Coordinates of C-alpha atoms and ligand atoms in Angstrom, one line a residue:
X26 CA -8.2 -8.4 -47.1
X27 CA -10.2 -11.4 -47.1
X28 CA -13.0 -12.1 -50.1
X29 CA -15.7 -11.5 -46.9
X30 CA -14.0 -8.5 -46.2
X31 CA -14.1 -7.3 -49.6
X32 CA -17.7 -8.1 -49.9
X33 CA -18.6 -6.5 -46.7
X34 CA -16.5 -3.8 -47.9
X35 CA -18.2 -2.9 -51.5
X36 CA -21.8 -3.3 -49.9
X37 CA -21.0 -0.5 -47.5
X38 CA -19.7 1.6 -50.3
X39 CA -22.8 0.5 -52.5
X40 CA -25.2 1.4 -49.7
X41 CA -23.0 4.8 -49.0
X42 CA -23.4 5.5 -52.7
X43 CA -27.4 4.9 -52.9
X44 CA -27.4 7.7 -49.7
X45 CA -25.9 9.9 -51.5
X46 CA -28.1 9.3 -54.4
X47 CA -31.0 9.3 -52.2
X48 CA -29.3 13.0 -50.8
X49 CA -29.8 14.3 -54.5
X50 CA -32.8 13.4 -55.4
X51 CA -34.4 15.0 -52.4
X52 CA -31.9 18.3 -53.1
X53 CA -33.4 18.2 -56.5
X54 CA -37.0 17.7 -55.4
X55 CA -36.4 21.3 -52.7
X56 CA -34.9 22.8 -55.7
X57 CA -37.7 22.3 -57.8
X58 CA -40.0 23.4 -55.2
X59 CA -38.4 26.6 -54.5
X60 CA -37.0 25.9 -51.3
X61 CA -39.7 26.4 -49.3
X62 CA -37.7 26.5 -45.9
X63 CA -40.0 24.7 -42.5
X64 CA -42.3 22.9 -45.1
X65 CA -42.7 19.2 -44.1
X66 CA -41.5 16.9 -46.9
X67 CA -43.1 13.5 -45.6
X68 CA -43.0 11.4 -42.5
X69 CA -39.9 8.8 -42.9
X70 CA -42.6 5.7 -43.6
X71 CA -43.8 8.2 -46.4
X72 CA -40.1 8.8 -47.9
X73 CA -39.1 4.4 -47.1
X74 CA -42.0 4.2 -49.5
X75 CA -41.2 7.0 -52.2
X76 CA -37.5 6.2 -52.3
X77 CA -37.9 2.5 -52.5
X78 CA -34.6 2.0 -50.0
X79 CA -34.2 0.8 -46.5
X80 CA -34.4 2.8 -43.3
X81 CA -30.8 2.5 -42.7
X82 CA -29.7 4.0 -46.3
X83 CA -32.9 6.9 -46.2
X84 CA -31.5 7.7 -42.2
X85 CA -27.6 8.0 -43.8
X86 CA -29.6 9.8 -46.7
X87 CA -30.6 12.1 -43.9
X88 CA -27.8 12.6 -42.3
X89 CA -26.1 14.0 -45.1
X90 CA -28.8 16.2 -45.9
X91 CA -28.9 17.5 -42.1
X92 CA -24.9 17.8 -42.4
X93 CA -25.7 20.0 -45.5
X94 CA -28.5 22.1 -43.5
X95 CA -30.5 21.3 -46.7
X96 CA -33.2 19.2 -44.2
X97 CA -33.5 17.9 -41.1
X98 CA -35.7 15.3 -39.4
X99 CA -38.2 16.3 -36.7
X100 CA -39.4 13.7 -34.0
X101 CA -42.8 13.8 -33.2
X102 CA -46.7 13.3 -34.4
X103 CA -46.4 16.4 -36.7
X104 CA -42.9 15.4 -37.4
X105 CA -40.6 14.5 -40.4
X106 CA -38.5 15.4 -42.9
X107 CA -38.1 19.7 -42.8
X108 CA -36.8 22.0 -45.5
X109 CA -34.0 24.1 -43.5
X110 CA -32.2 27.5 -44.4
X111 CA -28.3 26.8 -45.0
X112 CA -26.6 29.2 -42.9
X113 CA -24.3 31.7 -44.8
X114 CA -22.3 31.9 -41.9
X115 CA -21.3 28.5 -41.7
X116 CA -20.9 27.9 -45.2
X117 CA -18.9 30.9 -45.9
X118 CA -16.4 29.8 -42.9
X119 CA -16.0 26.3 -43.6
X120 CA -15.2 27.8 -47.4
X121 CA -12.4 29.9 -45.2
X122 CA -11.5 26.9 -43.2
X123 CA -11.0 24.8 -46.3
X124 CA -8.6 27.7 -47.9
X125 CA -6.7 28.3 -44.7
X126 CA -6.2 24.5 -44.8
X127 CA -5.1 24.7 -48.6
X128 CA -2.4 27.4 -47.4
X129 CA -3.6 30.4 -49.1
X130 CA -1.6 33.3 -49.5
X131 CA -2.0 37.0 -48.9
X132 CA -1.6 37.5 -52.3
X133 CA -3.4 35.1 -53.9
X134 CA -6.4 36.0 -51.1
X135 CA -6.1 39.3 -52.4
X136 CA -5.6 38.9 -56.0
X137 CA -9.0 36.9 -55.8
X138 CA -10.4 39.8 -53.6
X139 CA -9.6 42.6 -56.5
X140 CA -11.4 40.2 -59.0
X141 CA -14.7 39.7 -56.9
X142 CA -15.0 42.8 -55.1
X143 CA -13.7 45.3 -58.6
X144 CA -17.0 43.3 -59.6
X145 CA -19.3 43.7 -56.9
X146 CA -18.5 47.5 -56.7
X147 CA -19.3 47.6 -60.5
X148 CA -22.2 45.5 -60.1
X149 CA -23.3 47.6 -56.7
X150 CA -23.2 50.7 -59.2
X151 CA -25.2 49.2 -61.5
X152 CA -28.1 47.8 -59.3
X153 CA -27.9 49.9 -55.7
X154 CA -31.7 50.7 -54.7
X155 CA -32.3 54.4 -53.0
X156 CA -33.1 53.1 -49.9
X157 CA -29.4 50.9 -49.7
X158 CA -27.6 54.4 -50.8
X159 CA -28.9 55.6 -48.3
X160 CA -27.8 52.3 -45.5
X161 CA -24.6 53.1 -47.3
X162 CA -24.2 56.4 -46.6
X163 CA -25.5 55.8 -42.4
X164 CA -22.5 53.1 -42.9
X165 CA -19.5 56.0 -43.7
X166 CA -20.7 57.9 -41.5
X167 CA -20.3 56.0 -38.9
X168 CA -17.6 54.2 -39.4
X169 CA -14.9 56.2 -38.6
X170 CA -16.0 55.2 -34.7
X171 CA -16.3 51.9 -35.6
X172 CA -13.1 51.2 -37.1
X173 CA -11.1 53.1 -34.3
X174 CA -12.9 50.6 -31.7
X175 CA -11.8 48.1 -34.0
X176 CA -10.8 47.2 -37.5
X177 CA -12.6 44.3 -37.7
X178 CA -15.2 47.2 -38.6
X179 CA -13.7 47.9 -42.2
X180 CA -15.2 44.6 -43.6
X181 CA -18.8 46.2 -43.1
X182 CA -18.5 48.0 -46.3
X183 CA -17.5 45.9 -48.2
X184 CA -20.1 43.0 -47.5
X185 CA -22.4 45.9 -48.1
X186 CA -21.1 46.6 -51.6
X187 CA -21.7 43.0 -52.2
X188 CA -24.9 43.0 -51.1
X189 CA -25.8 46.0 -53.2
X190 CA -24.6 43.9 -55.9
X191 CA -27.7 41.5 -56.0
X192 CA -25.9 38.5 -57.0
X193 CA -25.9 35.9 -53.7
X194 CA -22.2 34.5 -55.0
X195 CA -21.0 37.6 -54.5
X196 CA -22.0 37.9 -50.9
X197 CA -21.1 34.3 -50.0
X198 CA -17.1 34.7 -51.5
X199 CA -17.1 38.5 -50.1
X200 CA -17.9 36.9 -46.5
X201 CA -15.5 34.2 -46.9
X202 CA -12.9 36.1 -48.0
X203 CA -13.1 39.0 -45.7
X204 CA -12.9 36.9 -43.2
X205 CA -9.2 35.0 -44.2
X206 CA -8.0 38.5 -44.4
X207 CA -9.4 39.5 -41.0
X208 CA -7.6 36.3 -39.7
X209 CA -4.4 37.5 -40.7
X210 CA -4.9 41.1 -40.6
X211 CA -2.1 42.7 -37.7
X212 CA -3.5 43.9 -35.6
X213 CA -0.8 47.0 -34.4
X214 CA -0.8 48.0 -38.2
X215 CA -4.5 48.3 -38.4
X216 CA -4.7 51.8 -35.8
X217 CA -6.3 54.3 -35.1
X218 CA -4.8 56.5 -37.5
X219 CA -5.9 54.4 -40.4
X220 CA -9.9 54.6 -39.5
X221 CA -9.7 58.2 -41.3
X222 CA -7.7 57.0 -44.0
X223 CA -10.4 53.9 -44.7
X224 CA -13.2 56.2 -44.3
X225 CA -11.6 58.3 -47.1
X226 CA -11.2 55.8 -49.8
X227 CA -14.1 54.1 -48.5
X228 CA -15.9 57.6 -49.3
X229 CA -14.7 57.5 -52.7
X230 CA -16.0 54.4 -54.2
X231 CA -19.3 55.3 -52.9
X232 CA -19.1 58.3 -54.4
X233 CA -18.8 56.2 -58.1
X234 CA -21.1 53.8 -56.8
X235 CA -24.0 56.3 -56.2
X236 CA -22.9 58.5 -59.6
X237 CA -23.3 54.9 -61.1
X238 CA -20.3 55.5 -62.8
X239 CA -19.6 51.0 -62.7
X240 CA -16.1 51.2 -64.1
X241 CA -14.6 53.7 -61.7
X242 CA -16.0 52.1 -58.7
X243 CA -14.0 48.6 -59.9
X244 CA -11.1 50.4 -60.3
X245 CA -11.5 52.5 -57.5
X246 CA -12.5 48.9 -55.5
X247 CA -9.9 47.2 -57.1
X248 CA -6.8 49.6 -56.3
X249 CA -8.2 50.0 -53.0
X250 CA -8.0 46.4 -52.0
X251 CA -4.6 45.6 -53.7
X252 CA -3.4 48.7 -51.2
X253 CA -5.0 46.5 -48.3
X254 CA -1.8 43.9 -48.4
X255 CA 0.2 46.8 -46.2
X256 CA -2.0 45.5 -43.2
X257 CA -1.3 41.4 -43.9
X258 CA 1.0 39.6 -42.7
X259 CA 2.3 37.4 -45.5
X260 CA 5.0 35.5 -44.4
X261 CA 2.6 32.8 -43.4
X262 CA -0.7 30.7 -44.3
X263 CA -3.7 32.3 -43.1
X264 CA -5.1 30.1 -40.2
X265 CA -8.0 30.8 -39.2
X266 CA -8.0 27.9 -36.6
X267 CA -5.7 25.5 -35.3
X268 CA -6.4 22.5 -33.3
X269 CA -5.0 22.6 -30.4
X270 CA -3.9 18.3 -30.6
X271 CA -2.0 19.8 -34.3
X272 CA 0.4 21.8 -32.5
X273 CA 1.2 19.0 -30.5
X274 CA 2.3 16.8 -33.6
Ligands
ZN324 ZN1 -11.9 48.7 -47.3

């Protein structure tokens, strides 16, 4: 590499690094606010002058930002710089993505699962208001139609357990990792016949959940999703998707 090169090199990285510090500050700034989601944080001359950079390192600052869903900039007279609202959706499958990519293992999926949901249901015991007992109990009673339709039904109750939980890091790894076992859930094992069974253990933890009775919900939880592994296939990585040019290679 020549010494131009080099130079042209570390002011890229340099101005890539001041983005990214840029990124932060305005993070810290929503933070502080309260995350006031559609409020208009400036114009961009109003942020080129509160920031003190140039437009090319506050529009990268931007972009990373928008690729966060922390902000995004509007065009437009009563335009700029928006608070968003991060999508759990997205976030929790790119955090499935990510540890289908890592090669996660049924077992290690569901040793995590025991951990987080044991918790949750504890947690869910603990915290549960009347009127999500009540969701919770609409939820069994139903579901025995739902999960013969399909099985990708039995997650329900268990991202409502997380919800009852009250704890938004809960919810987040609950979707994420429901959805890596859904991936590599089979299909032909996950029957008709097993929509009672679920229901029935399902039924159970609720029952400790609305007793509030927080340590035999986790164990009840935690047995129940160790017993889950039956339905995995675990001879290979979950994937949750493949590019299609990777199977080519
Ligand atoms: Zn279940």
């Amino acid at each position: 590499m020549s010494l131009h090169a080099i130079r042209q090199h570390r002011a890229v990285r340099a101005s890539g690094k001041r983005a990214e510090d840029v990124a932060a500050r305005i993070e810290a700034h929503i933070v502080q606010l309260g995350w006031p989601s559609g409020q208009v944080l400036g114009s961009e001359r109003e942020l080129l002058d509160k920031y003190k950079v140039s437009r090319a390192t506050l529009r990268e600052a931007v972009r990373l930002l928008e690729h966060h869903m922390v902000a995004r900039m509007r065009p437009g007279p009563r335009g700029g710089l928006v608070v968003m609202t991060p999508d759990a959706d997205v976030v929790s499958r790119a955090m499935a993505l990510y540890l289908s990519h890592a090669g996660v293992d049924a077992r290690q999926l569901l040793e995590m699962r025991g951990i987080v949901e044991g918790q949750a249901a504890a947690l869910a015991a603990a915290n549960a208001t009347p009127i999500e007992i009540d969701e919770m109990r609409v939820l069994l009673a139903e579901e025995n139609e739902l999960v013969e339709g399909s099985y990708r039904h039995t997650k329900d109750f268990h991202l409502h357990v997380a919800e009852m939980s009250r704890n938004p890091v809960m919810v987040l790894f609950v979707r994420c990792l429901t959805a890596l076992t859904e991936a590599r859930t089979v299909p032909a094992l996950a029957r008709k016949e097993i929509a009672g069974r679920v229901n029935d253990i399902h039924t159970r933890i609720a029952e400790s959940i609305m007793a509030g009775d927080a340590e035999t919900a986790r164990r009840r939880m935690t047995r129940h999703i160790h017993a889950i592994d039956e339905f995995l296939d675990d001879k290979s990585p979950v994937v949750v998707a493949k590019p299609k040019a990777k199977a080519r290679a």
